Coordinates of C-alpha atoms and ligand atoms in Angstrom, one line a residue:
M1 CA 25.5 17.4 34.2
P2 CA 24.7 14.7 31.6
I3 CA 22.4 13.0 34.3
I4 CA 20.5 16.2 35.0
Y5 CA 20.0 16.6 31.3
S6 CA 18.6 13.2 30.7
K7 CA 16.4 13.5 33.8
R8 CA 15.1 16.7 32.4
L9 CA 14.4 15.3 29.0
K10 CA 12.2 12.5 30.6
T11 CA 10.1 14.9 32.5
M12 CA 9.8 16.8 29.2
S13 CA 7.9 14.2 27.4
L14 CA 4.7 15.8 26.1
L15 CA 3.2 12.5 24.8
F16 CA -0.4 13.2 25.8
T17 CA 0.4 13.4 29.4
S18 CA -0.4 17.2 29.8
P19 CA -3.9 18.6 29.1
P20 CA -4.6 19.0 25.2
P21 CA -3.1 22.3 23.9
F22 CA -6.4 23.8 22.7
N23 CA -5.6 27.3 24.1
T24 CA -2.1 27.6 22.5
L25 CA -2.6 26.0 19.1
H26 CA -4.9 27.9 16.7
S27 CA -4.1 27.4 13.1
I28 CA -3.4 24.5 10.9
R29 CA 0.2 25.4 10.8
D30 CA 0.3 25.4 14.6
W31 CA -1.4 21.9 14.6
L32 CA 0.8 20.5 11.9
R33 CA 3.9 21.6 13.9
W34 CA 2.6 20.0 17.0
S35 CA 1.5 16.8 15.3
V36 CA 4.9 16.3 13.7
S37 CA 6.5 16.7 17.0
R38 CA 4.4 14.0 18.6
F39 CA 5.2 11.7 15.7
Y40 CA 8.9 12.2 16.2
E41 CA 8.6 12.0 20.0
G42 CA 6.5 8.8 19.5
Q43 CA 9.1 7.2 17.1
L44 CA 6.4 6.1 14.5
A45 CA 7.3 4.3 11.4
F46 CA 5.9 5.5 8.2
G47 CA 5.4 3.4 4.9
H48 CA 1.6 2.9 4.5
G49 CA 1.1 5.6 1.9
C50 CA 3.0 8.6 3.4
T51 CA 6.7 8.4 3.9
T52 CA 7.4 11.1 6.4
A53 CA 6.0 12.5 9.7
Y54 CA 5.1 15.8 8.0
D55 CA 3.3 14.2 5.1
E56 CA 1.3 12.0 7.3
A57 CA 0.4 14.8 9.8
A58 CA -0.7 16.9 7.0
Y59 CA -2.8 13.9 5.6
L60 CA -4.4 13.3 8.9
I61 CA -5.2 17.0 9.4
L62 CA -6.6 17.6 6.0
H63 CA -8.7 14.4 6.2
T64 CA -10.3 15.7 9.5
L65 CA -11.1 19.0 8.3
H66 CA -12.7 17.6 5.0
L67 CA -10.2 19.5 2.9
P68 CA -8.8 18.0 -0.3
P69 CA -5.7 15.9 0.5
T70 CA -3.3 18.0 -1.6
E71 CA -4.4 21.4 -0.6
L72 CA -2.4 22.2 2.5
E73 CA -0.5 25.5 1.6
P74 CA -3.7 27.8 1.1
F75 CA -5.0 26.8 4.4
L76 CA -2.0 26.9 6.7
D77 CA -3.1 30.0 8.6
A78 CA -6.7 29.3 8.8
Q79 CA -8.0 29.3 12.4
L80 CA -9.6 26.2 13.8
T81 CA -12.9 25.8 15.7
Q82 CA -12.8 24.0 19.1
E83 CA -14.5 21.1 17.5
E84 CA -12.0 20.8 14.7
K85 CA -9.1 21.0 17.3
L86 CA -10.8 18.2 19.3
A87 CA -11.0 16.2 16.2
I88 CA -7.4 16.5 15.1
Y89 CA -6.2 15.9 18.7
A90 CA -8.1 12.7 18.9
L91 CA -6.8 11.4 15.5
I92 CA -3.2 12.2 16.3
K93 CA -3.5 10.7 19.6
A94 CA -5.0 7.5 18.2
R95 CA -2.1 7.4 15.7
V96 CA 0.6 7.7 18.3
E97 CA -0.9 5.4 21.0
T98 CA -2.2 2.8 18.9
R99 CA 0.7 2.9 16.3
K100 CA -2.1 1.8 13.6
P101 CA -1.2 3.0 10.2
A102 CA -3.1 6.2 9.4
A103 CA -5.3 4.3 6.6
Y104 CA -6.9 2.1 9.5
L105 CA -7.9 5.2 11.3
T106 CA -9.4 7.0 8.4
H107 CA -10.6 3.9 6.5
E108 CA -9.2 5.2 3.3
A109 CA -6.1 4.7 1.2
W110 CA -5.0 6.4 -2.1
L111 CA -3.1 5.1 -5.2
K112 CA -2.8 8.4 -7.2
D113 CA -6.3 9.5 -7.7
F114 CA -8.0 6.3 -6.8
K115 CA -9.5 6.0 -3.3
F116 CA -10.0 2.7 -1.5
Y117 CA -11.9 1.7 1.5
V118 CA -9.5 -0.2 3.9
D119 CA -9.6 -1.7 7.3
E120 CA -7.6 -4.4 9.1
R121 CA -8.7 -7.0 7.1
V122 CA -6.5 -6.0 4.1
I123 CA -2.9 -4.7 3.8
V124 CA -2.8 -0.8 3.1
P125 CA -2.5 -0.5 -0.7
R126 CA 1.0 0.9 -1.5
S127 CA 2.1 -1.4 -4.3
L128 CA 4.8 -0.2 -6.6
I129 CA 2.9 -2.0 -9.5
A130 CA 0.2 0.8 -9.1
Q131 CA 2.7 3.4 -9.6
L132 CA 4.1 1.6 -12.7
L133 CA 0.7 1.1 -14.1
L134 CA -0.5 4.7 -13.4
E135 CA 2.7 6.5 -14.5
E136 CA 3.2 5.5 -18.0
E137 CA 6.4 7.7 -18.2
L138 CA 8.1 5.2 -15.9
G139 CA 8.2 3.1 -19.1
F140 CA 8.1 -0.4 -17.6
I141 CA 4.9 -2.2 -18.1
H142 CA 3.3 -0.1 -20.8
P143 CA 5.9 -0.5 -23.6
W144 CA 5.5 -4.2 -23.4
I145 CA 1.8 -4.0 -23.5
E146 CA 1.9 -1.8 -26.5
S147 CA 4.1 -4.2 -28.3
M148 CA 1.2 -6.9 -28.0
S149 CA -0.5 -7.3 -31.3
E150 CA -3.8 -6.5 -29.5
A151 CA -4.8 -4.7 -26.4
P152 CA -5.0 -7.1 -23.4
K153 CA -8.7 -8.3 -22.9
T154 CA -8.2 -10.7 -20.1
L155 CA -6.5 -9.7 -16.9
L156 CA -5.8 -11.3 -13.5
D157 CA -4.8 -9.8 -10.3
L158 CA -3.4 -12.7 -8.0
C159 CA -3.4 -11.8 -4.3
T160 CA -5.8 -9.0 -4.6
G161 CA -6.4 -7.8 -0.9
S162 CA -8.5 -4.6 -1.1
G163 CA -8.9 -5.1 -4.9
C164 CA -6.9 -2.0 -5.5
L165 CA -4.8 -3.3 -8.4
A166 CA -7.6 -5.0 -10.0
I167 CA -9.6 -1.8 -10.0
V168 CA -6.7 0.2 -11.4
L169 CA -6.4 -2.4 -14.1
A170 CA -10.2 -2.2 -14.9
H171 CA -9.9 1.5 -15.4
L172 CA -6.9 1.4 -17.7
F173 CA -8.4 -1.3 -19.8
P174 CA -12.0 -0.5 -20.2
D175 CA -12.6 -3.2 -22.7
A176 CA -11.1 -6.0 -20.7
H177 CA -12.4 -8.3 -18.0
V178 CA -10.4 -8.6 -14.8
D179 CA -10.3 -11.5 -12.4
A180 CA -9.0 -11.2 -8.8
V181 CA -8.1 -13.9 -6.4
D182 CA -7.4 -13.9 -2.7
L183 CA -7.2 -16.6 -0.3
S184 CA -8.7 -14.4 2.6
L185 CA -12.4 -14.2 2.8
D186 CA -12.1 -11.2 5.0
A187 CA -10.0 -9.4 2.2
L188 CA -12.4 -10.4 -0.4
D189 CA -15.4 -8.7 1.7
V190 CA -13.4 -5.4 1.5
A191 CA -12.4 -5.9 -2.1
R192 CA -16.3 -6.4 -2.9
K193 CA -16.9 -3.1 -1.2
N194 CA -14.4 -1.3 -3.4
V195 CA -15.6 -3.0 -6.7
A196 CA -19.1 -1.8 -5.8
H197 CA -17.9 1.7 -5.2
Y198 CA -16.3 1.8 -8.6
Q199 CA -19.5 0.1 -10.2
L200 CA -17.2 -2.7 -11.7
E201 CA -19.4 -5.7 -10.8
Q202 CA -19.9 -6.7 -14.5
R203 CA -16.1 -6.4 -15.4
L204 CA -14.4 -7.6 -12.3
T205 CA -15.0 -11.0 -10.9
L206 CA -13.7 -11.9 -7.3
Y207 CA -12.5 -15.4 -6.7
H208 CA -11.7 -17.0 -3.4
G209 CA -8.9 -19.6 -3.3
D210 CA -5.1 -20.3 -3.4
L211 CA -3.4 -18.5 -6.2
Y212 CA -4.5 -20.0 -9.6
A213 CA -6.6 -22.8 -8.0
P214 CA -10.1 -21.2 -8.4
L215 CA -9.4 -20.2 -11.9
A216 CA -9.4 -23.9 -13.4
Q217 CA -7.7 -23.6 -16.9
K218 CA -8.5 -20.0 -17.7
R219 CA -5.6 -18.0 -19.5
Y220 CA -4.8 -14.4 -19.4
D221 CA -3.1 -11.7 -21.5
L222 CA -1.7 -10.0 -18.3
I223 CA -1.3 -11.3 -14.9
I224 CA -0.2 -8.9 -12.0
S225 CA 0.5 -9.8 -8.5
N226 CA 1.7 -8.2 -5.4
P227 CA 1.8 -11.3 -3.2
P228 CA 2.9 -11.6 0.3
Y229 CA 6.9 -11.7 0.0
V230 CA 8.3 -10.8 3.5
T231 CA 11.0 -13.3 4.7
M232 CA 10.6 -14.9 8.2
E233 CA 13.5 -13.1 9.4
S234 CA 12.3 -9.7 8.2
V235 CA 8.8 -10.3 9.6
R236 CA 10.5 -10.5 13.1
H237 CA 11.8 -7.0 12.8
L238 CA 8.8 -5.2 11.4
P239 CA 7.8 -1.9 13.1
Q240 CA 4.7 -1.9 15.2
E241 CA 2.5 -0.4 12.5
Y242 CA 2.9 -3.5 10.3
L243 CA 1.7 -5.8 13.0
H244 CA -1.7 -4.3 12.5
E245 CA -1.7 -5.8 8.9
P246 CA -3.0 -9.2 8.3
T247 CA -0.1 -11.7 8.8
M248 CA -1.0 -13.6 5.6
A249 CA -0.7 -10.4 3.6
L250 CA 3.1 -10.1 4.5
G251 CA 4.9 -13.2 5.6
A252 CA 5.7 -15.8 3.0
G253 CA 7.7 -18.4 4.6
E254 CA 11.5 -18.8 5.3
D255 CA 12.8 -17.3 2.1
G256 CA 9.7 -15.1 1.3
L257 CA 8.9 -17.2 -1.8
D258 CA 5.9 -19.2 -0.7
C259 CA 3.7 -17.4 -3.1
V260 CA 6.0 -16.1 -5.7
R261 CA 7.4 -19.7 -6.3
P262 CA 4.1 -21.2 -7.4
I263 CA 3.1 -18.1 -9.2
L264 CA 6.1 -18.5 -11.5
E265 CA 5.9 -22.3 -11.7
H266 CA 2.3 -22.2 -13.0
A267 CA 2.4 -18.9 -15.0
R268 CA 2.8 -20.5 -18.2
E269 CA -0.3 -22.6 -17.8
H270 CA -2.3 -19.4 -17.4
L271 CA -0.9 -17.1 -19.9
N272 CA -2.0 -16.5 -23.6
P273 CA 1.0 -16.9 -26.0
E274 CA 1.8 -13.1 -26.1
G275 CA 0.9 -12.8 -22.3
L276 CA 2.9 -11.0 -19.6
L277 CA 3.5 -11.6 -16.0
V278 CA 4.4 -8.7 -13.6
V279 CA 5.2 -9.5 -10.0
E280 CA 6.3 -7.4 -7.0
I281 CA 8.8 -9.0 -4.7
G282 CA 10.2 -6.3 -2.5
H283 CA 14.0 -6.8 -1.6
N284 CA 14.1 -10.4 -2.7
R285 CA 15.6 -10.0 -6.2
H286 CA 18.7 -12.1 -5.3
I287 CA 16.5 -15.0 -3.8
V288 CA 14.3 -15.0 -6.8
E289 CA 17.3 -15.0 -9.1
E290 CA 18.9 -17.8 -7.3
A291 CA 15.7 -19.9 -7.2
F292 CA 15.0 -19.4 -10.8
P293 CA 18.5 -19.0 -12.6
E294 CA 17.2 -20.0 -16.0
L295 CA 14.5 -17.2 -16.3
P296 CA 15.4 -14.0 -18.1
F297 CA 13.8 -11.6 -15.6
V298 CA 13.3 -8.0 -16.7
W299 CA 13.6 -5.8 -13.6
F300 CA 12.3 -2.4 -12.9
E301 CA 15.2 -0.2 -12.2
A302 CA 14.8 3.1 -10.5
E303 CA 17.1 5.1 -8.2
E304 CA 15.2 4.3 -5.0
Q305 CA 13.7 0.9 -5.9
Q306 CA 16.1 -1.3 -7.6
G307 CA 14.4 -4.7 -8.8
H308 CA 11.4 -4.7 -6.6
V309 CA 9.2 -5.7 -9.5
F310 CA 10.0 -8.1 -12.3
L311 CA 8.3 -8.8 -15.6
L312 CA 8.4 -12.1 -17.8
A313 CA 7.0 -12.8 -21.1
A314 CA 5.0 -16.0 -21.6
A315 CA 7.5 -17.0 -24.2
D316 CA 10.2 -16.9 -21.6
L317 CA 8.5 -19.0 -18.9
Ligands
SAM401 C1 0.8 -8.0 -0.1 S1 -1.0 -8.4 0.0 C2 -1.3 -7.4 -1.5 C3 -2.8 -6.9 -1.5 C4 -3.0 -5.9 -2.8 N1 -2.9 -6.5 -4.0 C5 -2.3 -4.8 -2.7 O1 -1.4 -4.5 -3.5 O2 -2.6 -4.0 -1.8 C6 -1.1 -9.9 -0.4 C7 -2.5 -10.6 -0.5 O3 -2.3 -12.1 -0.8 C8 -3.4 -12.8 -0.1 N2 -2.8 -14.1 -0.1 C9 -1.9 -14.7 0.7 N3 -1.7 -16.0 0.3 C10 -2.4 -16.2 -0.8 C11 -2.6 -17.3 -1.6 N4 -2.0 -18.6 -1.4 N5 -3.5 -17.2 -2.7 C12 -4.3 -16.2 -2.8 N6 -4.0 -14.9 -2.0 C13 -3.2 -15.0 -1.0 C14 -3.4 -12.1 1.3 O4 -4.5 -12.4 1.9 C15 -3.3 -10.7 0.8 O5 -4.6 -10.0 0.7

């Protein structure tokens, strides 16, 4: 009996082997259900903006239909045209068959209300630092900034990728100048596109180089960084979706500190006396604390993300 059951399961796979279900699926609700089923069947991984099969299917469908990304409910029972069904089918099929993160298929990624152009030259924006900057009520970075004698005027985003965090900084601090550095020329091309989209060319300067190297002796009131921090062991176990992202955006050597270590070691030389350093390090809190036992790290503590971001004041470095 169990053998018959497992044989039956095999032949029941609907993973794009049968004709597209255009005659049986008519509403957004129908296509949402069908897409979520395909995502589970394909055992996709989520972690590039959406965290569940449902959210990602909803996002891809709304994107295809040119509907606002947060407006699913009112449209659930709307009937789709044949062209719309074709377009949704093609996108869901591409997501399952290529295992590319959705953002690489739609060429857009969102941090709250900020939309960024992305392609495979940059990691998909999802930094916790963006959330900490944009959600003041999380109370992690903003109270420290408010305790400074003046609002920060000189800001630095190390390892900028698509430029997303630098652009968020530029919006939060309209009187400040933002410098942003990346070692990848490809990433800087994408960042340039985003900087131009937000018309920030006068207030945001992109630099090519290794961490602080292109900045000479410049000093800043606030340095933020979401550097590569994945340990060699973790890189080996990344789901397929992550393998579409630039290798140099994720892996950071045996202990994941190849970038974090020099960022910490040279931060003092690039911070003003009241300056702050904010760095995202993923799951590596214990590695960082072991490597720098003398530093009084302040960790962002939340139920789901314990200690993925630390803050240090220049005076403590
Ligand atoms: C995790 S991604 C972060 C990108 C962006 N800040 C974000 O949050 O989406 C890390 C970035 O660091 C860049 N990078 C890697 N090594 C670097 C180095 N030594 N100096 C400067 N940038 C580096 C990569 O090219 C990549 O764009």
